[in-house]
PDB file of C-alpha atoms in Angstrom:
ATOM      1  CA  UNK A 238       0.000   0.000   0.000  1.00 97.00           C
ATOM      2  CA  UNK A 239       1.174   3.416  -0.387  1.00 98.00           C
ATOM      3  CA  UNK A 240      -0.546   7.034   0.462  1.00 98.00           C
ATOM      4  CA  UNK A 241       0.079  10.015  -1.262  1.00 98.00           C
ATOM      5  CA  UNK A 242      -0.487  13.279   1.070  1.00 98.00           C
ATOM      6  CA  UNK A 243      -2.381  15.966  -1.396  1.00 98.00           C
ATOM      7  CA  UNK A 244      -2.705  19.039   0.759  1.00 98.00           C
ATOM      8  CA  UNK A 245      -4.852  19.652   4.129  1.00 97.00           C
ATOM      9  CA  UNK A 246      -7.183  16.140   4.296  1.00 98.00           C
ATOM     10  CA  UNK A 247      -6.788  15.308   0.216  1.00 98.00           C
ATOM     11  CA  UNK A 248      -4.986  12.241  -0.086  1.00 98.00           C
ATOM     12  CA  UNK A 249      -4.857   9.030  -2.593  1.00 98.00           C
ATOM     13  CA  UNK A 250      -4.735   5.382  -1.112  1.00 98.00           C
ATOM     14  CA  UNK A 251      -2.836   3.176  -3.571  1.00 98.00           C
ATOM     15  CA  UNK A 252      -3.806  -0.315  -2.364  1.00 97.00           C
ATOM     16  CA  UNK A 253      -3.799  -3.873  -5.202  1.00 95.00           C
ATOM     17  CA  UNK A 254      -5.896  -2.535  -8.244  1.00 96.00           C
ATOM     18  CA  UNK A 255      -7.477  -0.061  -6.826  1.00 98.00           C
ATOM     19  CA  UNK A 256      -6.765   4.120  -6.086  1.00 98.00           C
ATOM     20  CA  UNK A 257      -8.859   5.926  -3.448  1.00 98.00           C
ATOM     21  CA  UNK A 258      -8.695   9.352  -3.661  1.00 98.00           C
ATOM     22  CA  UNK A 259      -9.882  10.964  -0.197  1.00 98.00           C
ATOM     23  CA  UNK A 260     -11.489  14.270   0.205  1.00 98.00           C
ATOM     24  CA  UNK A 261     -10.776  16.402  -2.276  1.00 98.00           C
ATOM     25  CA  UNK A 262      -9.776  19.775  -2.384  1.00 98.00           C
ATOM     26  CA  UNK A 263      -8.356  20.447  -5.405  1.00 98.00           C
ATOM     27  CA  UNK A 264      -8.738  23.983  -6.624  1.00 97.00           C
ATOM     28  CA  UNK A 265      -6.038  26.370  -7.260  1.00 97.00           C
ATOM     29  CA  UNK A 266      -4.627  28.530  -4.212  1.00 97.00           C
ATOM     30  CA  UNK A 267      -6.699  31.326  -2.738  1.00 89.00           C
ATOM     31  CA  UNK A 268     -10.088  30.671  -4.711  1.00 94.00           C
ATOM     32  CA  UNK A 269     -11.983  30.337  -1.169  1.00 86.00           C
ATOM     33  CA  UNK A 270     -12.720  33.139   1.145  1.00 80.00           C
ATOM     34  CA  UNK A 271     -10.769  32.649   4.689  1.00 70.00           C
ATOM     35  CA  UNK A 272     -12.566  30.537   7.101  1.00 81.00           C
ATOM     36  CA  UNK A 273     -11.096  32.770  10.045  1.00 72.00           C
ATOM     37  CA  UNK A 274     -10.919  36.746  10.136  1.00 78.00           C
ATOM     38  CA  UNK A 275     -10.221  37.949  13.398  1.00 67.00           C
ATOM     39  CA  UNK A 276      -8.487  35.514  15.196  1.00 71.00           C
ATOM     40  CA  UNK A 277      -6.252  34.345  12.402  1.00 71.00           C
ATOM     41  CA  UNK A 278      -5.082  36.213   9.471  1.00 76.00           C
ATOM     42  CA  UNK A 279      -7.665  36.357   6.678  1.00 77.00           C
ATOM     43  CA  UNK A 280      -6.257  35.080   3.800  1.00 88.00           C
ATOM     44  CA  UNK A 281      -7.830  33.108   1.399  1.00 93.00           C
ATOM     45  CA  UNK A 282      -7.895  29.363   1.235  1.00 90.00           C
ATOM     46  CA  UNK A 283      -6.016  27.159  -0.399  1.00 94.00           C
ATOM     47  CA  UNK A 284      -2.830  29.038   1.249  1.00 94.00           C
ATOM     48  CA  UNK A 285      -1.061  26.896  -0.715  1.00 97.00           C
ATOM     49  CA  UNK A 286      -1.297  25.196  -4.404  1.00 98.00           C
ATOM     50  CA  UNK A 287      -1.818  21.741  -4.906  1.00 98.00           C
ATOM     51  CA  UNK A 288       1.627  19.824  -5.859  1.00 97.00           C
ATOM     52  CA  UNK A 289       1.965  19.002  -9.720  1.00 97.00           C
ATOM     53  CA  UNK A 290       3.495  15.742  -8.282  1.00 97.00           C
ATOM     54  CA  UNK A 291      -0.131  15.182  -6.801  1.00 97.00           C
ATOM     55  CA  UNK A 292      -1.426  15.106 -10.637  1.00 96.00           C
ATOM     56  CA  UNK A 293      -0.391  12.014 -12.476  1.00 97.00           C
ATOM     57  CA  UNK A 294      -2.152   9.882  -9.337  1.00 98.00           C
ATOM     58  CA  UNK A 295      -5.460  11.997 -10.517  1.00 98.00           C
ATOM     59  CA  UNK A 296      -5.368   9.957 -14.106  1.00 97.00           C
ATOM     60  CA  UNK A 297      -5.343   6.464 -12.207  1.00 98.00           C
ATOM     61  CA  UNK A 298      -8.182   7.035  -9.552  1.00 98.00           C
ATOM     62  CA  UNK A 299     -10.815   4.645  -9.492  1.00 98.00           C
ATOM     63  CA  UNK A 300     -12.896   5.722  -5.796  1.00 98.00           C
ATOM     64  CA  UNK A 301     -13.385   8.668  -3.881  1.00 98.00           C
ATOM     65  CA  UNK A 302     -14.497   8.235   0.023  1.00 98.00           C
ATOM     66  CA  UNK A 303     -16.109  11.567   1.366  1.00 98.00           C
ATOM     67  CA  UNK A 304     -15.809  11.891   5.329  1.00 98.00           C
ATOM     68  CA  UNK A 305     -17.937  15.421   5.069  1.00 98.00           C
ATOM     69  CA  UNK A 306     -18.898  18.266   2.902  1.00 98.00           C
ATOM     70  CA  UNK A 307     -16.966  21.060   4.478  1.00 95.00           C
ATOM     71  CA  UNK A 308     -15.238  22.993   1.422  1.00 96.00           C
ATOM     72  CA  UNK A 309     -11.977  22.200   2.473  1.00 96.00           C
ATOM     73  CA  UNK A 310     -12.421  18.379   1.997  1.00 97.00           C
ATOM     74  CA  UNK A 311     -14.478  18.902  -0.909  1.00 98.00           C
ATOM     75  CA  UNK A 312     -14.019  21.547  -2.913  1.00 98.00           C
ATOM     76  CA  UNK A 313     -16.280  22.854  -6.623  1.00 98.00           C
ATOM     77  CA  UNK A 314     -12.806  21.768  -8.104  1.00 98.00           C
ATOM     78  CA  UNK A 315     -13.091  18.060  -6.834  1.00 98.00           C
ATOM     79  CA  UNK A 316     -16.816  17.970  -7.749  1.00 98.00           C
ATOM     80  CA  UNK A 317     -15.974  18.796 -10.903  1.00 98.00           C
ATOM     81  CA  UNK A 318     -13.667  16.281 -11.112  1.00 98.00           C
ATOM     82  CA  UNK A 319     -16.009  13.473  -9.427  1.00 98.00           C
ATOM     83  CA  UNK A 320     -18.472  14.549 -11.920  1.00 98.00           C
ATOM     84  CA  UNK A 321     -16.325  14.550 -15.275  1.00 98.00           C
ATOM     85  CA  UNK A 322     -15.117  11.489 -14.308  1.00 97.00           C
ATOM     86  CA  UNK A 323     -18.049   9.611 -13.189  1.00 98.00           C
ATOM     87  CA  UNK A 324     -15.911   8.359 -10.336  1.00 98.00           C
ATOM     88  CA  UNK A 325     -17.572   6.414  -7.895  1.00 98.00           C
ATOM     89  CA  UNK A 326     -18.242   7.417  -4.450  1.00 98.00           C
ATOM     90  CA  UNK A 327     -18.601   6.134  -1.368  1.00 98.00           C
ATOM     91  CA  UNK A 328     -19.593   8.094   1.453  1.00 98.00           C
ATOM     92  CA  UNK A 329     -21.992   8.694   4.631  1.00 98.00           C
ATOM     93  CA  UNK A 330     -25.936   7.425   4.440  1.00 98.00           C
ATOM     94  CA  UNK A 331     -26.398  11.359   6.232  1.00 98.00           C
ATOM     95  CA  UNK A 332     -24.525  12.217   2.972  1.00 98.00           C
ATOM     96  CA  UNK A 333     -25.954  10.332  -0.196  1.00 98.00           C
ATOM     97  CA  UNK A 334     -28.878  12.995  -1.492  1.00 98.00           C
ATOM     98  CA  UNK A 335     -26.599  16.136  -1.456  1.00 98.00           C
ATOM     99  CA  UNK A 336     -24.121  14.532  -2.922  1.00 98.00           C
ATOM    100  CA  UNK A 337     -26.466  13.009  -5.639  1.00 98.00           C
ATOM    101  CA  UNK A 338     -28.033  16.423  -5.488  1.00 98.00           C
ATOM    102  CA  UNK A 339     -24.745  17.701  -6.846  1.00 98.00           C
ATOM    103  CA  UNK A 340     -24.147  15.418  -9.452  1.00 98.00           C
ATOM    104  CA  UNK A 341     -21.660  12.691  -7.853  1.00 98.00           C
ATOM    105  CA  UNK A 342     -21.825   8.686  -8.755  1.00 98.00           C
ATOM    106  CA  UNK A 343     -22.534   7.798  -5.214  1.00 98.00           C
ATOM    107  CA  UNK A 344     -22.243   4.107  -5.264  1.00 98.00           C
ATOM    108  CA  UNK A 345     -21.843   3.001  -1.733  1.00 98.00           C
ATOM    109  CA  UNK A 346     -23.303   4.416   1.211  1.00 98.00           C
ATOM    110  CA  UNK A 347     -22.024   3.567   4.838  1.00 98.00           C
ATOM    111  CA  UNK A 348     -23.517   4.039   8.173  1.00 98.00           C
ATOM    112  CA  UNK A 349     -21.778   3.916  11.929  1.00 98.00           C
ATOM    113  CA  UNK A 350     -20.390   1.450  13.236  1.00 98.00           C
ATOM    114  CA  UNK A 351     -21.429  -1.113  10.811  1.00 98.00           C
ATOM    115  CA  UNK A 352     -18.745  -3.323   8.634  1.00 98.00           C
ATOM    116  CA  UNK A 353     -19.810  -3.767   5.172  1.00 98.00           C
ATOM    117  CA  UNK A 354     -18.125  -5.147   2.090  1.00 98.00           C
ATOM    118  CA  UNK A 355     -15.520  -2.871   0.054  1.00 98.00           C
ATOM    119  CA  UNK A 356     -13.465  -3.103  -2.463  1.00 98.00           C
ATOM    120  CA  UNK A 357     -13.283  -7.004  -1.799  1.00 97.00           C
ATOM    121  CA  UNK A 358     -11.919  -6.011   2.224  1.00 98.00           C
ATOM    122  CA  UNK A 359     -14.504  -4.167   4.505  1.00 98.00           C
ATOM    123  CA  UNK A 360     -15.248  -0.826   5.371  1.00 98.00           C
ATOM    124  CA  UNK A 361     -16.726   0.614   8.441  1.00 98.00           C
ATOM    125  CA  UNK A 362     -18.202   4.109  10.016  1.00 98.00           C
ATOM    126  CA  UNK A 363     -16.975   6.100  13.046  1.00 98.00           C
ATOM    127  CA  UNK A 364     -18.496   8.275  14.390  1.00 98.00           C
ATOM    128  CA  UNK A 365     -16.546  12.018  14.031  1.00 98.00           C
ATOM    129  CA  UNK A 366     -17.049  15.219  16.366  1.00 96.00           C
ATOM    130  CA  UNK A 367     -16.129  18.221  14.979  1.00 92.00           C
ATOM    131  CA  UNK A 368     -15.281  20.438  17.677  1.00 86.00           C
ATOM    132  CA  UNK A 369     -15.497  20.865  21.732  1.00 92.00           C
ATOM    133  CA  UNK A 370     -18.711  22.165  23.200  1.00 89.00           C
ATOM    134  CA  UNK A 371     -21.143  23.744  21.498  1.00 77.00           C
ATOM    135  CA  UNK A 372     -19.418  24.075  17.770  1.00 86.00           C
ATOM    136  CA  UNK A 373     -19.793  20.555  17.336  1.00 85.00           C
ATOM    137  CA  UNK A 374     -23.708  21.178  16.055  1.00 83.00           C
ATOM    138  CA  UNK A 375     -23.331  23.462  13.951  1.00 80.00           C
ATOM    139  CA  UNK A 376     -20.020  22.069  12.173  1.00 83.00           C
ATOM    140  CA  UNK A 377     -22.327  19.217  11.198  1.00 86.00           C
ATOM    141  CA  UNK A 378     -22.197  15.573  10.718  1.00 94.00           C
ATOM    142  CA  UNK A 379     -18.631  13.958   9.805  1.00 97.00           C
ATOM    143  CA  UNK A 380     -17.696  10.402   9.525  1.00 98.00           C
ATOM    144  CA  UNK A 381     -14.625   8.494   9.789  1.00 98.00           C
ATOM    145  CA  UNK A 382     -13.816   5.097   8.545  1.00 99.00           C
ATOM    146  CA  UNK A 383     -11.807   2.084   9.412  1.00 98.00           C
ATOM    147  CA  UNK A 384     -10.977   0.208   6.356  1.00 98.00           C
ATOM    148  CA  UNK A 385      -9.394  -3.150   5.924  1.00 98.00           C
ATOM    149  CA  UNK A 386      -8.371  -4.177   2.070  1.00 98.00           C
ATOM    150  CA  UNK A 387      -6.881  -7.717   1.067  1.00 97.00           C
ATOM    151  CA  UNK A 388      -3.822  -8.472   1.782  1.00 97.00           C
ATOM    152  CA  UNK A 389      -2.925  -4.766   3.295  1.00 98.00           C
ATOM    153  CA  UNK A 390      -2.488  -2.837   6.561  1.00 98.00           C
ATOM    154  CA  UNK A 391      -5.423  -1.623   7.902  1.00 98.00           C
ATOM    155  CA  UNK A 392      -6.293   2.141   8.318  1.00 98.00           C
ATOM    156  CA  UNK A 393      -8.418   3.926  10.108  1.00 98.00           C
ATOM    157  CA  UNK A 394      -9.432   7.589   8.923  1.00 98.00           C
ATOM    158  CA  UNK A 395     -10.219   9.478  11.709  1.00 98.00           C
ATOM    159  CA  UNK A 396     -11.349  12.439   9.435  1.00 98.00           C
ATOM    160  CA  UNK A 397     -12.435  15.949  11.313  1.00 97.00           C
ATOM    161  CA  UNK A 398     -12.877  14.901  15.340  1.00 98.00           C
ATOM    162  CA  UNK A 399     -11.948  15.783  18.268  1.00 97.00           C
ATOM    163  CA  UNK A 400     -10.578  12.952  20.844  1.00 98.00           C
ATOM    164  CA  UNK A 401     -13.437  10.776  21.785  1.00 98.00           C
ATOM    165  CA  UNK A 402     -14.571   7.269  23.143  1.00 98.00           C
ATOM    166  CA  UNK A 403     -15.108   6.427  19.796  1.00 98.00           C
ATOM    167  CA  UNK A 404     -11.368   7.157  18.640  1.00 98.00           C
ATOM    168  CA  UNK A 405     -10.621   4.976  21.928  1.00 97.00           C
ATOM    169  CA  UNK A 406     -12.325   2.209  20.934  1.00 98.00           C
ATOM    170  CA  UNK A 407     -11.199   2.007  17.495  1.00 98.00           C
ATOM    171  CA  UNK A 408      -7.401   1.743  18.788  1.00 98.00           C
ATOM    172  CA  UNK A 409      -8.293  -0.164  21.384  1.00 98.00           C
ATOM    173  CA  UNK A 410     -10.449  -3.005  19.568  1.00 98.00           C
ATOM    174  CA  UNK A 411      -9.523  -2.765  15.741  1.00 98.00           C
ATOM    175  CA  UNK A 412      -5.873  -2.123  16.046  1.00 98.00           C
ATOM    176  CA  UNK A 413      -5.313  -0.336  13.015  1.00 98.00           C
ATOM    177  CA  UNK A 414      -2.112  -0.322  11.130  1.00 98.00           C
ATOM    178  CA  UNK A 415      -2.467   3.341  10.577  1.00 98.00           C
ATOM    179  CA  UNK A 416      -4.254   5.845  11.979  1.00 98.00           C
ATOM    180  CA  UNK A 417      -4.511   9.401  10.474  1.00 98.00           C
ATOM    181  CA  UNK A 418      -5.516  12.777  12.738  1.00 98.00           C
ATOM    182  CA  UNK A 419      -6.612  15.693  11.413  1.00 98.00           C
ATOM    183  CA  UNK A 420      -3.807  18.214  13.385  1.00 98.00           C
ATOM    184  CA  UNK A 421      -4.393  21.514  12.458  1.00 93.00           C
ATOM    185  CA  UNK A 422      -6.215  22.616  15.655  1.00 91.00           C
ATOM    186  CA  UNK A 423      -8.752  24.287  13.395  1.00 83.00           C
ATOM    187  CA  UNK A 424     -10.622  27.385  14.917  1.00 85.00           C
ATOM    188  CA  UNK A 425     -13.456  30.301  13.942  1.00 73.00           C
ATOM    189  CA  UNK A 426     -13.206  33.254  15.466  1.00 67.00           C
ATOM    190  CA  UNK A 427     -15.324  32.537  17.853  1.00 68.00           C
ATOM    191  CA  UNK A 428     -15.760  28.693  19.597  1.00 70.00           C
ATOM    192  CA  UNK A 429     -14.005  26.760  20.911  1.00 84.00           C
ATOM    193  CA  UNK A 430     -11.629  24.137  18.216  1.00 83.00           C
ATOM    194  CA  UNK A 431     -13.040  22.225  15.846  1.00 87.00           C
ATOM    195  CA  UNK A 432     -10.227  19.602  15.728  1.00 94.00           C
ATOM    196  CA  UNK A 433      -8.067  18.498  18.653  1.00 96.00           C
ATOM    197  CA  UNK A 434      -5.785  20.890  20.558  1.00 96.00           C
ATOM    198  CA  UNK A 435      -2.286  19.722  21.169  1.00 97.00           C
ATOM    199  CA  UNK A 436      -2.316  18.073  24.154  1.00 98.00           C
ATOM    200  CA  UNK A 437      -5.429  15.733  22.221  1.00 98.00           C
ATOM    201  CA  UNK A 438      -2.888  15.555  19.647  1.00 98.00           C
ATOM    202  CA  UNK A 439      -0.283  14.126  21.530  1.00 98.00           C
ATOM    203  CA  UNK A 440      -2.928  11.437  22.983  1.00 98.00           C
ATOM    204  CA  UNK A 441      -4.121  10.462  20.095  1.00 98.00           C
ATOM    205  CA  UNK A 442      -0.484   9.108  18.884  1.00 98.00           C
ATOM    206  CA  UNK A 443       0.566   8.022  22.005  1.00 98.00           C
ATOM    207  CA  UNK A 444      -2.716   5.752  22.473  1.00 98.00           C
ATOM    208  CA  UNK A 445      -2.624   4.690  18.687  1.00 98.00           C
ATOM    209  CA  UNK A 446      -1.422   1.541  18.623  1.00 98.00           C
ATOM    210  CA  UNK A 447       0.703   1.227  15.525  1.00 98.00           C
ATOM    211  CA  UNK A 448       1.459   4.050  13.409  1.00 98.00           C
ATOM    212  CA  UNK A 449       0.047   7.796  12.859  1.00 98.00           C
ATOM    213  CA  UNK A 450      -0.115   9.915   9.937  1.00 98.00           C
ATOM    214  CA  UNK A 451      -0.065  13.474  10.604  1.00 98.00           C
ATOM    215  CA  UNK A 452      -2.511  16.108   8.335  1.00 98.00           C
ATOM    216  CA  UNK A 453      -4.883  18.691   7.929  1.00 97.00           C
ATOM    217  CA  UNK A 454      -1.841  21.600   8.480  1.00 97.00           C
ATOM    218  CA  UNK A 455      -0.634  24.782   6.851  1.00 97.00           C
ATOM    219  CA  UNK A 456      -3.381  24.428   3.825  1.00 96.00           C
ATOM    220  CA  UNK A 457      -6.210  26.383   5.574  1.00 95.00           C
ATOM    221  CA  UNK A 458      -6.018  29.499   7.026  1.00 87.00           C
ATOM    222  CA  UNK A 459      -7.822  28.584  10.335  1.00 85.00           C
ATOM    223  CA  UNK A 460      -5.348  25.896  11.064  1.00 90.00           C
ATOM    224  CA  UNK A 461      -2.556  27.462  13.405  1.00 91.00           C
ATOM    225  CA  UNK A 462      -0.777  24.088  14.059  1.00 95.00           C
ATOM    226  CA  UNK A 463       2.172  23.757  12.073  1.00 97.00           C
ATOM    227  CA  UNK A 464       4.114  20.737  10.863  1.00 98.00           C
ATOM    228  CA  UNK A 465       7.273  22.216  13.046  1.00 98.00           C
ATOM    229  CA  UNK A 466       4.829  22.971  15.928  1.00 96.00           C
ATOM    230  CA  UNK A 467       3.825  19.166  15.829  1.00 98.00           C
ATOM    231  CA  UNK A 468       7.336  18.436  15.266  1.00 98.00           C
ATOM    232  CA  UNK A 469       9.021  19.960  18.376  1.00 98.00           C
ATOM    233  CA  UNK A 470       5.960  18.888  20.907  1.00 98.00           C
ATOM    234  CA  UNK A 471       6.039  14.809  19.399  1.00 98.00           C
ATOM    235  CA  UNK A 472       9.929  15.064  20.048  1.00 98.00           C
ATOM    236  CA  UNK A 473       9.708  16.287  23.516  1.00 98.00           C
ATOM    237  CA  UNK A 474       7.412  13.352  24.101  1.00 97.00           C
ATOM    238  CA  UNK A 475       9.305  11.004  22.353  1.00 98.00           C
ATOM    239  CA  UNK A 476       6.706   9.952  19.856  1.00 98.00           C
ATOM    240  CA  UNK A 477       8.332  11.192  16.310  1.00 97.00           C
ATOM    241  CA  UNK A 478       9.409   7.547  15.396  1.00 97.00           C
ATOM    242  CA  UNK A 479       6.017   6.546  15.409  1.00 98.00           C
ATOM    243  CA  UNK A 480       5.121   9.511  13.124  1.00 98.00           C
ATOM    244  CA  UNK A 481       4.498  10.273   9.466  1.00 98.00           C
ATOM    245  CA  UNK A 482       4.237  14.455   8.937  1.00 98.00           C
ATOM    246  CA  UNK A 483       3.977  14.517   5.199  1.00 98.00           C
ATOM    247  CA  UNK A 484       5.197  17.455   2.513  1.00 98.00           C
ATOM    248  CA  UNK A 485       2.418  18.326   0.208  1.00 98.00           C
ATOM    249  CA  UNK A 486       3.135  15.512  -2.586  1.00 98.00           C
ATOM    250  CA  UNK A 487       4.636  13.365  -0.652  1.00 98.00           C
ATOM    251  CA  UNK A 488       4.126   9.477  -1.096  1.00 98.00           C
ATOM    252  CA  UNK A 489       4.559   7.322   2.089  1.00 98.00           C
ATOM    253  CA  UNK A 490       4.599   3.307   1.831  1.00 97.00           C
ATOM    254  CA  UNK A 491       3.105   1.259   4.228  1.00 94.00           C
TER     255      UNK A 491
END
């Protein structure tokens, strides 16, 4: 198996025959308004361009798994692409009609906590909560998945959440080979964080119990957590060996 890291939450899953492309954002730099204006700076979103080296991968996908429609996992640039494609799409049962709404091939729908047939493995919900407190409602309804493919490690996508019993039991019964945490610390300018603070962070690898890829940093402009932020704390805790932090176009095998 190997993973290429897009930008932000956009990645591609390489596993046998098949290529999973994972939340998409894939529209040129600055082409959405900033998600933060006061307490961060406001500029616009991408902050940064997707990688040419992320565009050869595009010609080979064959699936797309949605975790949630927030614009900065999928983007009018990766609908486009969905649609033009006719890629097939797999995503939450709270998710099917808008997406259908919007044009997408959604092919498989999948609900929480129940294992269901993929790609000749399984694939499973998780339940996601996108922020502490009250933000949460608002932010909406998020899922993240635990996948297991033939013959390959297992990985469990822990998409937009905060640190939760659910996250626990996942690591705890499933043992995933690897587990990947959205790190930005996203914030509005009002609220409290939508995705885990550092000190959740540094539980979340520390309780994973095999590997942990690192994302969701330096794309967006409400996401103060930077890869040398993450860096410096996972070294003072001795946790970088168990780490993946990856570059914008960078491929990681498994």
């Amino acid at each position: 198996m190997k993973i290429q890291h897009f930008r932000n939450a956009t990645m591609v899953i390489e596993a046998n025959d098949k290529v999973i492309l994972v939340d998409p954002m894939l529209g040129p730099k600055s082409t959405m308004p900033p998600f933060s204006f006061i307490r961060f700076k406001a500029k616009k979103n991408p902050l940064v361009e997707l990688p040419a080296a992320c565009l050869p991968i595009l010609d080979k996908v064959t699936h797309c798994l949605i975790t949630h429609l927030h614009p900065d996992h999928l983007d009018k640039d990766g609908e486009q692409f969905l649609r033009d494609q006719n890629t097939p799409v797999i995503c939450s049962v709270l998710d099917e009609k808008e997406l259908r709404k919007r044009g997408l091939n959604v092919v498989q729908t999948i609900d929480y906590w129940n294992r269901v047939d993929f790609l000749g493995g399984k694939i499973e919900g998780i339940p996601a909560v996108h922020g502490y407190g009250f933000v949460a409602k608002p932010a909406g309804n998020v899922m993240g998945y635990y996948i297991e493919l033939p013959d390959q490690p297992s990985i469990y996508l822990s998409s937009d959440t905060i640190y939760t019993e659910h996250v626990d039991k996942v690591f705890k019964e499933y043992n995933p080979a690897l587990s990947v945490c959205a790190s930005g610390s996203a914030q509005f300018d009002i609220f409290k964080p939508l995705l885990m603070h550092m000190e959740d962070i540094v539980k979340f690898t520390q309780n994973a119990p095999n590997k942990v890829l690192h994302n969701h940093m330096e794309a967006v402009n409400h996401c103060p957590t930077t890869r040398s932020d993450l860096k410096r704390e996972l070294q003072s805790k001795g946790l970088l060996d168990k780490v993946f932090i990856p570059q914008d176009g960078e491929w990681i095998n498994l």
